[in-house]
Amino acid sequence: MIIMTCVISSMVSIVLWRLNRPMAGLVSWMMAAFAGTAAFLAWVSMPWLGRAVAIPLNMAIATGSLMLILDGTLRFRGLIPPGRLRWMTPVAVMVAAVQVHTNLDQDWLRIVLNDVLNSLILSAMIASLLHRARRDERIIHLMIAVATALMIAVYLIRVDVALATPRGQFRAPGDPAHAYVFFVSLIFILSWTFGMLLMVNLKVQRALADMADRDPLTGIGNRRMLDRLAGRHLPRSGTALVLIDLDGFKRVNDDHGHKQGDQALCWIADMLKASVRPGETVIRMGGDEFALFVEEAGDATALGQRVHRLAARINIALARDRHQMPLPRRISTGYAIAPDDGQTLTDLCAAADRRMYDDKHAARPAGAVAVRDR
């Protein structure tokens, strides 16, 4: 039964990896499923392999499998950078193999060392699951954490039995404590397989939702994201909207082509992203118009000063970099804050738009044609 469960887990992990190759952690989980199958095959092959081979193989490979699950979890959750901790599994396997071989004739000592090591790995696994878990993933992580904690419990029970039994009488695999470990291992594997499916599915859904909220050219938020933010924060007092328009952008497209125009839009988006503070979100409204959604702007005076500093910083950068690539002449800005300028996104957009065009007209040279500002 447990070998069939491991085989099914291996097949599930292969399918997940094939469908989501760029996703971090899946390779480690797939290898862990294969290692778990190999560990139990080594155990049931004891009559043919003999204790001297089967027991070290089972314990060393099982420890390596747990390390691979931990490695995959850390990568999947982004808790370690790519390429790090590749040494964990081979080191764990070598440690387990050495301690099993050294204590092959002392079953109680072998079990104590092996189960304590595995319990530490599983404890780290629970910590990695629960660390800063988001609200929509907590139930999944808690389900896996409970099964993992149950696995730790039976390991510690087996350690207690091994320590309490007279040294010459404790024998593996004959002691009943081993049956508990194998039974709970089945629950552990099933919970991890089911949990792995749910975690990957949730991550894919998040990625799709994020793509729907992002402007494909610049990678910043789009109007859909702005609507969601407004629905979440308005009409709370202090919520603000800043509109940003590019003066002279039409000339960039007309004189240099749309490819250079796209590069100019990306340049502006990067400058805005580099200038935002926590609680501020950069949005591309469409065309050459951007926005900044501010969750807590304070009062209108503080917001006006913030917008003035932002515009000055970007306009200075535009003047500095214009000789390196085609860029707009300047940016025009307008802002609105709730509830002074309205309590809906439509009201804030209208108020910010009026102030933006006041700024645009104030900066236009006398006699300039309005269309040239676009």
CSV table of C-alpha atoms in Angstrom, one decimal:
chain,number,residue,atom,x,y,z
A,1,MET,CA,0.0,0.0,0.0
A,2,ILE,CA,2.7,2.5,1.0
A,3,ILE,CA,4.8,1.7,-2.1
A,4,MET,CA,1.7,2.3,-4.3
A,5,THR,CA,1.1,5.6,-2.6
A,6,CYS,CA,4.7,6.6,-3.2
A,7,VAL,CA,4.4,5.6,-6.9
A,8,ILE,CA,1.2,7.7,-7.3
A,9,SER,CA,3.0,10.6,-5.5
A,10,SER,CA,5.8,10.3,-8.0
A,11,MET,CA,3.5,10.3,-11.0
A,12,VAL,CA,1.7,13.4,-9.6
A,13,SER,CA,5.0,15.2,-9.1
A,14,ILE,CA,6.1,14.4,-12.6
A,15,VAL,CA,2.9,15.8,-14.1
A,16,LEU,CA,3.2,18.9,-12.0
A,17,TRP,CA,6.8,19.5,-13.0
A,18,ARG,CA,6.0,18.9,-16.7
A,19,LEU,CA,3.1,21.4,-16.6
A,20,ASN,CA,4.9,24.1,-14.5
A,21,ARG,CA,8.6,23.7,-15.2
A,22,PRO,CA,9.6,27.3,-14.4
A,23,MET,CA,8.1,27.0,-10.9
A,24,ALA,CA,10.8,26.7,-8.2
A,25,GLY,CA,10.8,23.7,-5.9
A,26,LEU,CA,9.0,21.2,-8.2
A,27,VAL,CA,12.2,19.4,-9.2
A,28,SER,CA,13.1,18.8,-5.5
A,29,TRP,CA,9.6,17.5,-4.7
A,30,MET,CA,9.7,15.2,-7.7
A,31,MET,CA,13.1,13.8,-6.6
A,32,ALA,CA,11.8,13.4,-3.1
A,33,ALA,CA,8.8,11.3,-4.3
A,34,PHE,CA,11.2,9.0,-6.2
A,35,ALA,CA,13.5,8.8,-3.2
A,36,GLY,CA,10.6,7.9,-0.9
A,37,THR,CA,9.6,5.0,-3.3
A,38,ALA,CA,13.2,3.8,-3.4
A,39,ALA,CA,13.5,3.9,0.5
A,40,PHE,CA,10.4,1.7,1.0
A,41,LEU,CA,11.5,-0.7,-1.8
A,42,ALA,CA,14.8,-1.1,0.0
A,43,TRP,CA,12.9,-1.9,3.2
A,44,VAL,CA,10.6,-4.6,1.7
A,45,SER,CA,13.7,-6.1,-0.1
A,46,MET,CA,15.4,-6.9,3.2
A,47,PRO,CA,14.9,-10.7,2.8
A,48,TRP,CA,16.9,-10.5,-0.4
A,49,LEU,CA,19.3,-7.6,0.3
A,50,GLY,CA,20.0,-8.5,4.0
A,51,ARG,CA,19.9,-6.2,7.0
A,52,ALA,CA,23.4,-4.9,6.3
A,53,VAL,CA,22.3,-3.4,3.0
A,54,ALA,CA,18.5,-2.8,3.3
A,55,ILE,CA,18.5,-0.9,6.6
A,56,PRO,CA,21.2,1.7,5.7
A,57,LEU,CA,19.6,2.2,2.2
A,58,ASN,CA,16.2,2.7,3.7
A,59,MET,CA,17.2,5.2,6.4
A,60,ALA,CA,19.7,7.1,4.3
A,61,ILE,CA,17.4,7.5,1.3
A,62,ALA,CA,14.4,8.3,3.5
A,63,THR,CA,16.4,11.1,5.2
A,64,GLY,CA,17.4,12.4,1.8
A,65,SER,CA,13.8,12.4,0.7
A,66,LEU,CA,12.8,14.5,3.7
A,67,MET,CA,15.7,16.9,2.9
A,68,LEU,CA,14.5,17.2,-0.7
A,69,ILE,CA,10.9,18.0,0.5
A,70,LEU,CA,12.4,20.7,2.8
A,71,ASP,CA,14.5,22.0,-0.1
A,72,GLY,CA,11.6,22.2,-2.4
A,73,THR,CA,9.4,23.9,0.1
A,74,LEU,CA,12.0,26.6,0.8
A,75,ARG,CA,12.4,27.2,-3.0
A,76,PHE,CA,8.6,27.1,-3.7
A,77,ARG,CA,7.9,29.7,-1.1
A,78,GLY,CA,10.9,31.9,-2.2
A,79,LEU,CA,12.6,31.6,1.2
A,80,ILE,CA,16.0,30.8,-0.4
A,81,PRO,CA,17.5,32.2,-3.6
A,82,PRO,CA,17.8,29.8,-6.6
A,83,GLY,CA,20.9,27.7,-6.6
A,84,ARG,CA,21.4,27.7,-2.8
A,85,LEU,CA,21.4,24.7,-0.5
A,86,ARG,CA,22.0,22.2,-3.2
A,87,TRP,CA,24.4,20.5,-0.8
A,88,MET,CA,21.7,19.8,1.8
A,89,THR,CA,20.5,16.4,0.5
A,90,PRO,CA,23.8,14.7,-0.3
A,91,VAL,CA,25.1,15.8,3.1
A,92,ALA,CA,22.0,14.5,4.9
A,93,VAL,CA,22.2,11.2,3.0
A,94,MET,CA,25.9,10.8,3.9
A,95,VAL,CA,25.2,11.6,7.6
A,96,ALA,CA,22.4,9.1,7.7
A,97,ALA,CA,24.4,6.4,5.9
A,98,VAL,CA,27.4,6.9,8.2
A,99,GLN,CA,25.4,6.8,11.4
A,100,VAL,CA,23.4,3.8,10.2
A,101,HIS,CA,26.5,1.9,9.2
A,102,THR,CA,28.3,2.8,12.4
A,103,ASN,CA,25.5,1.6,14.6
A,104,LEU,CA,24.2,-1.3,12.5
A,105,ASP,CA,24.5,-3.7,15.4
A,106,GLN,CA,22.9,-1.4,17.9
A,107,ASP,CA,19.3,-1.0,16.7
A,108,TRP,CA,18.2,1.3,19.6
A,109,LEU,CA,21.1,3.8,18.9
A,110,ARG,CA,20.5,3.7,15.1
A,111,ILE,CA,16.8,4.4,15.6
A,112,VAL,CA,17.4,7.2,18.1
A,113,LEU,CA,19.9,9.0,15.8
A,114,ASN,CA,17.9,8.5,12.7
A,115,ASP,CA,14.5,9.6,14.2
A,116,VAL,CA,16.0,12.6,15.9
A,117,LEU,CA,17.6,13.8,12.7
A,118,ASN,CA,14.4,13.3,10.7
A,119,SER,CA,12.4,15.1,13.4
A,120,LEU,CA,14.6,18.1,13.1
A,121,ILE,CA,14.2,18.2,9.3
A,122,LEU,CA,10.4,17.9,9.6
A,123,SER,CA,10.4,20.7,12.3
A,124,ALA,CA,12.2,22.9,9.8
A,125,MET,CA,9.7,21.9,7.2
A,126,ILE,CA,6.8,23.1,9.4
A,127,ALA,CA,8.5,26.4,10.1
A,128,SER,CA,9.1,27.0,6.4
A,129,LEU,CA,5.4,26.3,5.7
A,130,LEU,CA,4.0,28.6,8.3
A,131,HIS,CA,6.5,31.4,8.0
A,132,ARG,CA,4.5,34.4,6.7
A,133,ALA,CA,1.8,32.3,5.1
A,134,ARG,CA,-0.7,34.4,3.2
A,135,ARG,CA,-4.4,34.2,4.2
A,136,ASP,CA,-5.4,32.2,1.1
A,137,GLU,CA,-2.8,29.5,1.7
A,138,ARG,CA,-2.9,29.0,5.5
A,139,ILE,CA,-5.5,26.2,5.4
A,140,ILE,CA,-3.4,24.2,2.9
A,141,HIS,CA,-0.2,24.8,4.9
A,142,LEU,CA,-1.8,23.9,8.2
A,143,MET,CA,-3.1,20.6,6.7
A,144,ILE,CA,0.4,19.6,5.7
A,145,ALA,CA,1.9,20.9,8.9
A,146,VAL,CA,-0.5,18.8,11.0
A,147,ALA,CA,0.5,15.6,9.1
A,148,THR,CA,4.1,16.6,9.4
A,149,ALA,CA,3.7,17.1,13.2
A,150,LEU,CA,2.0,13.7,13.4
A,151,MET,CA,5.1,12.2,11.7
A,152,ILE,CA,7.4,13.9,14.2
A,153,ALA,CA,5.2,12.5,17.1
A,154,VAL,CA,5.6,8.9,15.9
A,155,TYR,CA,9.3,9.4,15.4
A,156,LEU,CA,9.6,10.6,19.0
A,157,ILE,CA,7.4,7.7,20.2
A,158,ARG,CA,9.8,5.3,18.5
A,159,VAL,CA,12.8,7.1,20.1
A,160,ASP,CA,11.1,6.8,23.5
A,161,VAL,CA,10.5,3.1,23.0
A,162,ALA,CA,14.1,2.5,21.8
A,163,LEU,CA,15.4,4.3,24.9
A,164,ALA,CA,13.0,2.5,27.3
A,165,THR,CA,13.5,-1.0,26.0
A,166,PRO,CA,16.5,-3.0,27.3
A,167,ARG,CA,19.3,-2.6,24.8
A,168,GLY,CA,19.5,-6.2,23.7
A,169,GLN,CA,15.8,-6.6,23.3
A,170,PHE,CA,14.9,-3.7,21.0
A,171,ARG,CA,15.1,-5.0,17.4
A,172,ALA,CA,14.2,-3.4,14.1
A,173,PRO,CA,12.0,-4.1,12.3
A,174,GLY,CA,10.4,-6.4,14.8
A,175,ASP,CA,9.3,-3.8,17.4
A,176,PRO,CA,5.6,-2.6,17.1
A,177,ALA,CA,6.8,1.0,17.1
A,178,HIS,CA,7.8,0.5,13.5
A,179,ALA,CA,4.2,-0.2,12.5
A,180,TYR,CA,3.1,3.2,13.7
A,181,VAL,CA,5.9,4.9,11.7
A,182,PHE,CA,4.9,3.2,8.5
A,183,PHE,CA,1.2,3.9,9.0
A,184,VAL,CA,1.7,7.6,9.7
A,185,SER,CA,4.1,7.7,6.8
A,186,LEU,CA,1.2,6.8,4.6
A,187,ILE,CA,-0.8,9.8,5.9
A,188,PHE,CA,2.2,12.0,5.6
A,189,ILE,CA,2.8,11.1,1.9
A,190,LEU,CA,-0.9,11.5,1.0
A,191,SER,CA,-1.1,14.9,2.7
A,192,TRP,CA,2.0,16.2,1.0
A,193,THR,CA,0.8,14.9,-2.4
A,194,PHE,CA,-2.6,16.5,-2.0
A,195,GLY,CA,-1.1,19.6,-0.5
A,196,MET,CA,1.4,19.9,-3.3
A,197,LEU,CA,-1.4,19.9,-5.9
A,198,LEU,CA,-3.3,22.6,-4.0
A,199,MET,CA,-0.2,24.8,-3.5
A,200,VAL,CA,0.8,24.6,-7.2
A,201,ASN,CA,-2.8,25.3,-8.3
A,202,LEU,CA,-3.0,28.3,-5.9
A,203,LYS,CA,0.3,29.7,-7.2
A,204,VAL,CA,-0.9,29.3,-10.9
A,205,GLN,CA,-4.1,31.1,-10.1
A,206,ARG,CA,-2.1,33.9,-8.4
A,207,ALA,CA,0.1,34.2,-11.5
A,208,LEU,CA,-2.9,34.4,-13.8
A,209,ALA,CA,-4.6,37.0,-11.6
A,210,ASP,CA,-1.3,39.0,-11.5
A,211,MET,CA,-1.0,38.9,-15.3
A,212,ALA,CA,-4.6,40.2,-15.6
A,213,ASP,CA,-3.6,43.1,-13.3
A,214,ARG,CA,-0.4,44.0,-15.1
A,215,ASP,CA,0.3,46.1,-18.1
A,216,PRO,CA,2.1,43.8,-20.6
A,217,LEU,CA,4.6,46.4,-21.8
A,218,THR,CA,5.8,48.0,-18.6
A,219,GLY,CA,5.0,45.3,-16.1
A,220,ILE,CA,3.3,47.8,-13.7
A,221,GLY,CA,-0.4,47.7,-12.7
A,222,ASN,CA,-3.2,48.4,-15.2
A,223,ARG,CA,-6.7,50.0,-14.9
A,224,ARG,CA,-8.1,46.7,-13.5
A,225,MET,CA,-5.6,46.8,-10.6
A,226,LEU,CA,-6.5,50.5,-10.0
A,227,ASP,CA,-10.2,49.5,-9.8
A,228,ARG,CA,-9.4,46.8,-7.3
A,229,LEU,CA,-7.3,49.1,-5.2
A,230,ALA,CA,-10.0,51.8,-5.2
A,231,GLY,CA,-12.7,49.2,-4.2
A,232,ARG,CA,-10.5,48.1,-1.3
A,233,HIS,CA,-9.5,51.6,0.0
A,234,LEU,CA,-12.1,54.2,-1.0
A,235,PRO,CA,-13.8,56.2,0.4
A,236,ARG,CA,-11.3,56.0,3.3
A,237,SER,CA,-10.0,59.5,4.2
A,238,GLY,CA,-6.4,60.1,3.0
A,239,THR,CA,-6.6,57.8,0.0
A,240,ALA,CA,-5.3,59.7,-3.0
A,241,LEU,CA,-4.8,59.5,-6.8
A,242,VAL,CA,-2.0,61.1,-8.8
A,243,LEU,CA,-2.3,61.3,-12.6
A,244,ILE,CA,0.9,61.6,-14.7
A,245,ASP,CA,0.8,62.6,-18.3
A,246,LEU,CA,3.8,62.7,-20.7
A,247,ASP,CA,4.2,66.0,-22.5
A,248,GLY,CA,5.7,65.7,-26.0
A,249,PHE,CA,5.3,61.9,-26.2
A,250,LYS,CA,3.5,62.1,-29.6
A,251,ARG,CA,6.7,63.6,-31.1
A,252,VAL,CA,8.7,60.6,-29.8
A,253,ASN,CA,6.4,58.2,-31.7
A,254,ASP,CA,6.2,60.4,-34.8
A,255,ASP,CA,9.9,61.2,-35.1
A,256,HIS,CA,11.4,57.9,-33.9
A,257,GLY,CA,8.8,55.2,-34.2
A,258,HIS,CA,6.6,53.2,-31.8
A,259,LYS,CA,9.5,51.0,-30.7
A,260,GLN,CA,11.3,54.0,-29.3
A,261,GLY,CA,8.0,55.2,-27.9
A,262,ASP,CA,7.6,51.9,-26.0
A,263,GLN,CA,11.1,52.2,-24.6
A,264,ALA,CA,10.2,55.7,-23.4
A,265,LEU,CA,7.1,54.4,-21.7
A,266,CYS,CA,9.2,51.7,-20.0
A,267,TRP,CA,11.7,54.3,-18.9
A,268,ILE,CA,8.9,56.3,-17.2
A,269,ALA,CA,7.5,53.2,-15.6
A,270,ASP,CA,10.9,52.3,-14.2
A,271,MET,CA,11.4,55.8,-12.8
A,272,LEU,CA,8.0,55.8,-11.1
A,273,LYS,CA,8.7,52.3,-9.6
A,274,ALA,CA,12.0,53.5,-8.3
A,275,SER,CA,10.3,56.6,-6.7
A,276,VAL,CA,7.3,55.0,-4.9
A,277,ARG,CA,7.0,54.4,-1.2
A,278,PRO,CA,5.3,51.6,0.7
A,279,GLY,CA,1.5,51.9,0.1
A,280,GLU,CA,1.9,53.5,-3.3
A,281,THR,CA,1.2,51.6,-6.5
A,282,VAL,CA,2.2,52.7,-10.0
A,283,ILE,CA,-0.5,52.2,-12.7
A,284,ARG,CA,-0.5,52.7,-16.5
A,285,MET,CA,-3.9,54.1,-17.3
A,286,GLY,CA,-3.3,53.6,-21.1
A,287,GLY,CA,-1.4,55.4,-23.8
A,288,ASP,CA,1.0,57.9,-22.3
A,289,GLU,CA,-1.0,58.4,-19.1
A,290,PHE,CA,0.2,56.9,-15.8
A,291,ALA,CA,-1.2,57.1,-12.2
A,292,LEU,CA,0.0,56.6,-8.7
A,293,PHE,CA,-2.5,55.2,-6.2
A,294,VAL,CA,-1.7,56.3,-2.6
A,295,GLU,CA,-3.3,54.4,0.2
A,296,GLU,CA,-2.4,56.9,3.0
A,297,ALA,CA,-1.4,60.3,1.7
A,298,GLY,CA,-2.1,62.3,4.8
A,299,ASP,CA,-3.6,65.7,3.9
A,300,ALA,CA,-3.8,67.7,0.7
A,301,THR,CA,-0.8,69.8,1.6
A,302,ALA,CA,1.5,66.8,2.2
A,303,LEU,CA,0.2,65.1,-1.0
A,304,GLY,CA,0.9,68.3,-3.0
A,305,GLN,CA,4.5,68.5,-1.7
A,306,ARG,CA,5.0,64.8,-2.5
A,307,VAL,CA,3.7,65.2,-6.1
A,308,HIS,CA,5.9,68.3,-6.6
A,309,ARG,CA,9.0,66.4,-5.5
A,310,LEU,CA,8.2,63.4,-7.6
A,311,ALA,CA,7.6,65.5,-10.7
A,312,ALA,CA,10.8,67.5,-10.1
A,313,ARG,CA,12.9,64.4,-9.8
A,314,ILE,CA,11.5,62.8,-13.0
A,315,ASN,CA,11.7,66.0,-15.0
A,316,ILE,CA,15.4,66.4,-14.0
A,317,ALA,CA,16.0,62.8,-15.1
A,318,LEU,CA,14.3,63.4,-18.4
A,319,ALA,CA,16.5,66.4,-19.1
A,320,ARG,CA,19.6,64.4,-18.1
A,321,ASP,CA,18.8,61.3,-20.2
A,322,ARG,CA,17.1,62.9,-23.3
A,323,HIS,CA,20.4,63.0,-25.2
A,324,GLN,CA,20.8,59.2,-24.8
A,325,MET,CA,17.4,58.1,-26.0
A,326,PRO,CA,14.2,59.8,-27.3
A,327,LEU,CA,12.1,60.8,-24.2
A,328,PRO,CA,9.1,63.1,-23.6
A,329,ARG,CA,9.8,66.8,-22.8
A,330,ARG,CA,8.4,66.6,-19.3
A,331,ILE,CA,5.6,65.1,-17.2
A,332,SER,CA,2.5,66.9,-16.0
A,333,THR,CA,0.9,65.9,-12.8
A,334,GLY,CA,-2.4,66.3,-11.0
A,335,TYR,CA,-3.7,64.9,-7.7
A,336,ALA,CA,-6.8,64.4,-5.8
A,337,ILE,CA,-7.5,63.1,-2.2
A,338,ALA,CA,-10.5,61.6,-0.5
A,339,PRO,CA,-12.8,62.9,0.8
A,340,ASP,CA,-11.9,66.5,-0.1
A,341,ASP,CA,-12.0,65.8,-3.9
A,342,GLY,CA,-14.6,63.0,-3.8
A,343,GLN,CA,-15.2,59.6,-2.5
A,344,THR,CA,-15.2,57.5,-5.6
A,345,LEU,CA,-12.5,56.7,-8.2
A,346,THR,CA,-14.5,58.6,-10.8
A,347,ASP,CA,-14.5,61.8,-8.6
A,348,LEU,CA,-10.8,61.5,-7.9
A,349,CYS,CA,-9.9,61.0,-11.6
A,350,ALA,CA,-11.9,64.1,-12.6
A,351,ALA,CA,-10.3,66.3,-9.9
A,352,ALA,CA,-6.8,65.0,-10.6
A,353,ASP,CA,-7.4,65.4,-14.3
A,354,ARG,CA,-8.3,69.1,-13.9
A,355,ARG,CA,-5.2,69.8,-11.8
A,356,MET,CA,-3.0,67.9,-14.3
A,357,TYR,CA,-4.2,70.0,-17.3
A,358,ASP,CA,-3.7,73.1,-15.2
A,359,ASP,CA,-0.1,72.0,-14.7
A,360,LYS,CA,0.3,71.2,-18.4
A,361,HIS,CA,-1.0,74.5,-19.5
A,362,ALA,CA,1.1,76.4,-17.0
A,363,ALA,CA,4.2,74.8,-18.4
A,364,ARG,CA,3.3,75.2,-22.1
A,365,PRO,CA,5.4,77.9,-23.9
A,366,ALA,CA,3.3,80.8,-25.2
A,367,GLY,CA,1.8,80.1,-28.6
A,368,ALA,CA,2.5,76.4,-28.5
A,369,VAL,CA,-0.1,74.2,-30.2
A,370,ALA,CA,-1.9,71.9,-27.7
A,371,VAL,CA,-1.5,68.7,-29.8
A,372,ARG,CA,2.3,69.0,-29.7
A,373,ASP,CA,2.2,68.3,-25.9
A,374,ARG,CA,1.0,64.9,-26.7
